Amino acid sequence: MLLYQNQELKVYNSLSKEKEIFKPITEGFVGMYVCGPTVYSNVHLGNLRTFMSFDVIFRYLKHLEYKVRYVRNITDAGHLEEDEVQNSEDKIAKKARLEKIEPMEVVQKYTVDFHKVLDTYNLQSPSIEPTATGHIVEQIQMIQEILENGFAYEINGSIYFDVTKYNSKHNYGILSGRNIEEAIHNTRELDGQSDKRNPQDFALWKKAEPQHIMKWTSPWGEGFPGWHLECSVMSTKYLGEEFDIHGGGMDLKFPHHECEIAQNVACTGHAPVRYWMHANMLTLNGQKMSKSTGNYILPAEIYEGGNPILNKKFTPAVVRFFMMQAHYRSILDFSNDALEAAEKGYVRLMDAIKLIPHLKTSNLSQFDVKQWQQACYDAMNDDFNTPILIAQLFEGVHQINLINDGKVQITAEDLSVLSATLQAFVFDVLGIEQPNSNQDSNKLDGVVEMLIEMRNEARANKNWALSDEIRDKLLALGIQLKDSKEGTSYTLLS
Ligand code: AMP
Ligand code: ZN
């Protein structure tokens, strides 16, 4: 028996607006696609929250012993400053122009930053991380199919998706609930949109102006693909015409995901995705964290310091614990106080885990470990409810403390289930790391180096009393200094 066969996972599907029992298309296998970043600037903590939400979903599916193929793209072309506005600049090309570097330098710089941030915050790598520029051929092919099926038209070297035509046969608005006829009626013609038949139509391919740097050859002349297209193309290529889960931030529901569905349906005649999942926003001062408004904090500012929002530095593990205390579909507000509260909870959790090897066992159990373990699963099975899971984990912490105080008895067998369950959920599923012993030893290195330098200075000044005091006090702490021709080193006495 594999774990998922014993658990009933329910997932909130944004399409049906209901929690549904999760049943993958192919038993035992899950295909999941999540929209990745546009790599034109550093990811902020809001972006990180969305990727972390899907990291936990990925981790739990794997914990349930599904074989998961997780695809998360990198948008390195085609994302315009303003959606669907004529001559709007590509975000990456604009940054390249401003910084006087190549667009691919912009892409490289921010892709490296993105990976570093995700690694620091203990996110697991997806199975495939495809780029838009690596899939131009496939994007041209999909446009041709949509043209052949009559759902797109060419004007002046650009190809637009014909929303009105599509909506006469299918439902444009199926995900976002937007009424397209009303929208068409209410939208005034924007400046520069004149080459589209209808303001609701969106670009599949844009003709490149002569000054445009990022452009490719196509049957319609030189140009570049529309942003919505890459996700339809790459999800189909790696997960098939129909796959299990598609995720992204709530703000991508419309137009991005609505357009994705329309493109796929226009090609294949059927819906591409079984479960659409949307993660909610991280806010700061009650407003959505966003690069464009300046209302954001960078992930590195939290552990390096330097942002006046924070009174002190916090470790990535504490931030992760803070994020996990909210359900992925709830808005979460970031603040110094909230992080301080999370830090207290995190320390309490880690202290309890450290206590486990020292607990005394007996020949009876006064704590129903199996029932508690199932309650942990039930929390995650209920649409990945991490705050309820954390409440259950603290029930485990409470019991550990009672056992430690001799107020509750537990058998060795039950204690090992308690320990394994707690560790699996905290470290594997929630991805919360233990205090990093590596970091601690780096700090120790730095401190001892500093004292060795001070001792050398004292010796140079013939201040033997101080140099001996430094050596002796370190020795009393179990740190032995050794002088040699190469200099002074130290060993830890056990
Ligand atoms: P972008 O690079 O702008 O496409 O954003 C990458 C991801 O971050 C998308 O899934 C967005 O929905 C998500 N996102 C943007 N702002 C926030 C926020 N304040 N909180 C949570 N997720 C966000
Ligand atoms: Zn996407």
PDB file of N, CA and C in Angstrom, residues 146-147 149-155 159-170 172 180 184 196-204 262-263 266:
ATOM      1  N   ILE A 146      -3.940  27.184 -33.702  1.00  0.00           N
ATOM      2  CA  ILE A 146      -5.073  28.040 -33.318  1.00  0.00           C
ATOM      3  C   ILE A 146      -5.611  28.771 -34.559  1.00  0.00           C
ATOM      4  N   LEU A 147      -4.692  29.207 -35.437  1.00  0.00           N
ATOM      5  CA  LEU A 147      -5.099  29.863 -36.695  1.00  0.00           C
ATOM      6  C   LEU A 147      -5.911  28.897 -37.560  1.00  0.00           C
ATOM      7  N   ASN A 149      -7.609  26.383 -36.654  1.00  0.00           N
ATOM      8  CA  ASN A 149      -8.923  26.106 -36.060  1.00  0.00           C
ATOM      9  C   ASN A 149      -9.843  27.329 -36.072  1.00  0.00           C
ATOM     10  N   GLY A 150      -9.335  28.430 -36.594  1.00  0.00           N
ATOM     11  CA  GLY A 150     -10.182  29.609 -36.793  1.00  0.00           C
ATOM     12  C   GLY A 150     -10.371  30.491 -35.574  1.00  0.00           C
ATOM     13  N   PHE A 151      -9.515  30.344 -34.550  1.00  0.00           N
ATOM     14  CA  PHE A 151      -9.692  31.163 -33.345  1.00  0.00           C
ATOM     15  C   PHE A 151      -8.667  32.297 -33.229  1.00  0.00           C
ATOM     16  N   ALA A 152      -7.972  32.577 -34.320  1.00  0.00           N
ATOM     17  CA  ALA A 152      -7.009  33.682 -34.276  1.00  0.00           C
ATOM     18  C   ALA A 152      -6.947  34.314 -35.662  1.00  0.00           C
ATOM     19  N   TYR A 153      -6.439  35.520 -35.729  1.00  0.00           N
ATOM     20  CA  TYR A 153      -6.331  36.208 -37.022  1.00  0.00           C
ATOM     21  C   TYR A 153      -5.033  36.994 -37.061  1.00  0.00           C
ATOM     22  N   GLU A 154      -4.577  37.232 -38.302  1.00  0.00           N
ATOM     23  CA  GLU A 154      -3.326  37.976 -38.477  1.00  0.00           C
ATOM     24  C   GLU A 154      -3.639  39.400 -38.922  1.00  0.00           C
ATOM     25  N   ILE A 155      -2.970  40.343 -38.312  1.00  0.00           N
ATOM     26  CA  ILE A 155      -3.065  41.730 -38.775  1.00  0.00           C
ATOM     27  C   ILE A 155      -1.671  42.323 -38.730  1.00  0.00           C
ATOM     28  N   ILE A 159      -0.368  38.274 -34.529  1.00  0.00           N
ATOM     29  CA  ILE A 159      -1.497  37.331 -34.481  1.00  0.00           C
ATOM     30  C   ILE A 159      -2.251  37.554 -33.179  1.00  0.00           C
ATOM     31  N   TYR A 160      -3.554  37.704 -33.284  1.00  0.00           N
ATOM     32  CA  TYR A 160      -4.383  37.905 -32.096  1.00  0.00           C
ATOM     33  C   TYR A 160      -5.367  36.766 -31.925  1.00  0.00           C
ATOM     34  N   PHE A 161      -5.628  36.458 -30.671  1.00  0.00           N
ATOM     35  CA  PHE A 161      -6.635  35.454 -30.342  1.00  0.00           C
ATOM     36  C   PHE A 161      -8.006  36.116 -30.436  1.00  0.00           C
ATOM     37  N   ASP A 162      -8.922  35.459 -31.137  1.00  0.00           N
ATOM     38  CA  ASP A 162     -10.256  36.034 -31.368  1.00  0.00           C
ATOM     39  C   ASP A 162     -11.195  35.610 -30.235  1.00  0.00           C
ATOM     40  N   VAL A 163     -11.273  36.463 -29.221  1.00  0.00           N
ATOM     41  CA  VAL A 163     -12.036  36.117 -28.016  1.00  0.00           C
ATOM     42  C   VAL A 163     -13.535  35.979 -28.324  1.00  0.00           C
ATOM     43  N   THR A 164     -14.061  36.847 -29.145  1.00  0.00           N
ATOM     44  CA  THR A 164     -15.505  36.801 -29.442  1.00  0.00           C
ATOM     45  C   THR A 164     -15.869  35.496 -30.145  1.00  0.00           C
ATOM     46  N   LYS A 165     -15.054  35.139 -31.125  1.00  0.00           N
ATOM     47  CA  LYS A 165     -15.300  33.892 -31.868  1.00  0.00           C
ATOM     48  C   LYS A 165     -15.212  32.692 -30.919  1.00  0.00           C
ATOM     49  N   TYR A 166     -14.190  32.714 -30.085  1.00  0.00           N
ATOM     50  CA  TYR A 166     -13.984  31.608 -29.135  1.00  0.00           C
ATOM     51  C   TYR A 166     -15.180  31.506 -28.195  1.00  0.00           C
ATOM     52  N   ASN A 167     -15.623  32.668 -27.722  1.00  0.00           N
ATOM     53  CA  ASN A 167     -16.706  32.681 -26.739  1.00  0.00           C
ATOM     54  C   ASN A 167     -18.048  32.251 -27.343  1.00  0.00           C
ATOM     55  N   SER A 168     -18.163  32.318 -28.673  1.00  0.00           N
ATOM     56  CA  SER A 168     -19.415  31.874 -29.295  1.00  0.00           C
ATOM     57  C   SER A 168     -19.512  30.340 -29.257  1.00  0.00           C
ATOM     58  N   LYS A 169     -18.368  29.672 -29.109  1.00  0.00           N
ATOM     59  CA  LYS A 169     -18.381  28.192 -29.071  1.00  0.00           C
ATOM     60  C   LYS A 169     -18.034  27.649 -27.682  1.00  0.00           C
ATOM     61  N   HIS A 170     -17.155  28.362 -26.988  1.00  0.00           N
ATOM     62  CA  HIS A 170     -16.704  27.923 -25.664  1.00  0.00           C
ATOM     63  C   HIS A 170     -16.999  29.030 -24.662  1.00  0.00           C
ATOM     64  N   TYR A 172     -15.283  31.853 -22.534  1.00  0.00           N
ATOM     65  CA  TYR A 172     -14.168  32.687 -22.090  1.00  0.00           C
ATOM     66  C   TYR A 172     -14.634  33.392 -20.819  1.00  0.00           C
ATOM     67  N   ILE A 180     -17.727  38.126 -20.526  1.00  0.00           N
ATOM     68  CA  ILE A 180     -16.987  38.757 -21.606  1.00  0.00           C
ATOM     69  C   ILE A 180     -17.854  39.703 -22.443  1.00  0.00           C
ATOM     70  N   ILE A 184     -16.890  43.460 -23.199  1.00  0.00           N
ATOM     71  CA  ILE A 184     -16.749  44.029 -24.547  1.00  0.00           C
ATOM     72  C   ILE A 184     -17.587  45.299 -24.655  1.00  0.00           C
ATOM     73  N   LYS A 196      -6.282  45.574 -33.351  1.00  0.00           N
ATOM     74  CA  LYS A 196      -7.046  44.403 -32.912  1.00  0.00           C
ATOM     75  C   LYS A 196      -8.498  44.606 -33.320  1.00  0.00           C
ATOM     76  N   ARG A 197      -9.184  43.477 -33.593  1.00  0.00           N
ATOM     77  CA  ARG A 197     -10.599  43.607 -33.941  1.00  0.00           C
ATOM     78  C   ARG A 197     -11.415  44.001 -32.719  1.00  0.00           C
ATOM     79  N   ASN A 198     -10.915  43.577 -31.556  1.00  0.00           N
ATOM     80  CA  ASN A 198     -11.680  43.774 -30.341  1.00  0.00           C
ATOM     81  C   ASN A 198     -10.725  43.987 -29.176  1.00  0.00           C
ATOM     82  N   PRO A 199     -11.028  44.923 -28.281  1.00  0.00           N
ATOM     83  CA  PRO A 199     -10.074  45.169 -27.175  1.00  0.00           C
ATOM     84  C   PRO A 199      -9.808  43.942 -26.316  1.00  0.00           C
ATOM     85  N   GLN A 200     -10.743  42.981 -26.272  1.00  0.00           N
ATOM     86  CA  GLN A 200     -10.542  41.793 -25.432  1.00  0.00           C
ATOM     87  C   GLN A 200      -9.562  40.796 -26.051  1.00  0.00           C
ATOM     88  N   ASP A 201      -9.357  40.905 -27.363  1.00  0.00           N
ATOM     89  CA  ASP A 201      -8.452  39.968 -28.030  1.00  0.00           C
ATOM     90  C   ASP A 201      -7.049  40.145 -27.466  1.00  0.00           C
ATOM     91  N   PHE A 202      -6.297  39.067 -27.426  1.00  0.00           N
ATOM     92  CA  PHE A 202      -4.934  39.182 -26.880  1.00  0.00           C
ATOM     93  C   PHE A 202      -3.927  38.629 -27.873  1.00  0.00           C
ATOM     94  N   ALA A 203      -2.690  39.104 -27.728  1.00  0.00           N
ATOM     95  CA  ALA A 203      -1.656  38.765 -28.707  1.00  0.00           C
ATOM     96  C   ALA A 203      -1.108  37.360 -28.485  1.00  0.00           C
ATOM     97  N   LEU A 204      -1.018  36.589 -29.563  1.00  0.00           N
ATOM     98  CA  LEU A 204      -0.300  35.312 -29.530  1.00  0.00           C
ATOM     99  C   LEU A 204       1.114  35.547 -30.045  1.00  0.00           C
ATOM    100  N   ALA A 262      -8.180  29.275 -22.815  1.00  0.00           N
ATOM    101  CA  ALA A 262      -8.734  29.538 -24.155  1.00  0.00           C
ATOM    102  C   ALA A 262      -7.794  29.019 -25.246  1.00  0.00           C
ATOM    103  N   GLN A 263      -6.499  29.255 -25.075  1.00  0.00           N
ATOM    104  CA  GLN A 263      -5.535  28.804 -26.091  1.00  0.00           C
ATOM    105  C   GLN A 263      -5.545  27.280 -26.214  1.00  0.00           C
ATOM    106  N   ALA A 266      -8.802  26.063 -27.700  1.00  0.00           N
ATOM    107  CA  ALA A 266      -8.838  26.393 -29.131  1.00  0.00           C
ATOM    108  C   ALA A 266      -8.026  25.378 -29.944  1.00  0.00           C
TER     109      ALA A 266
END
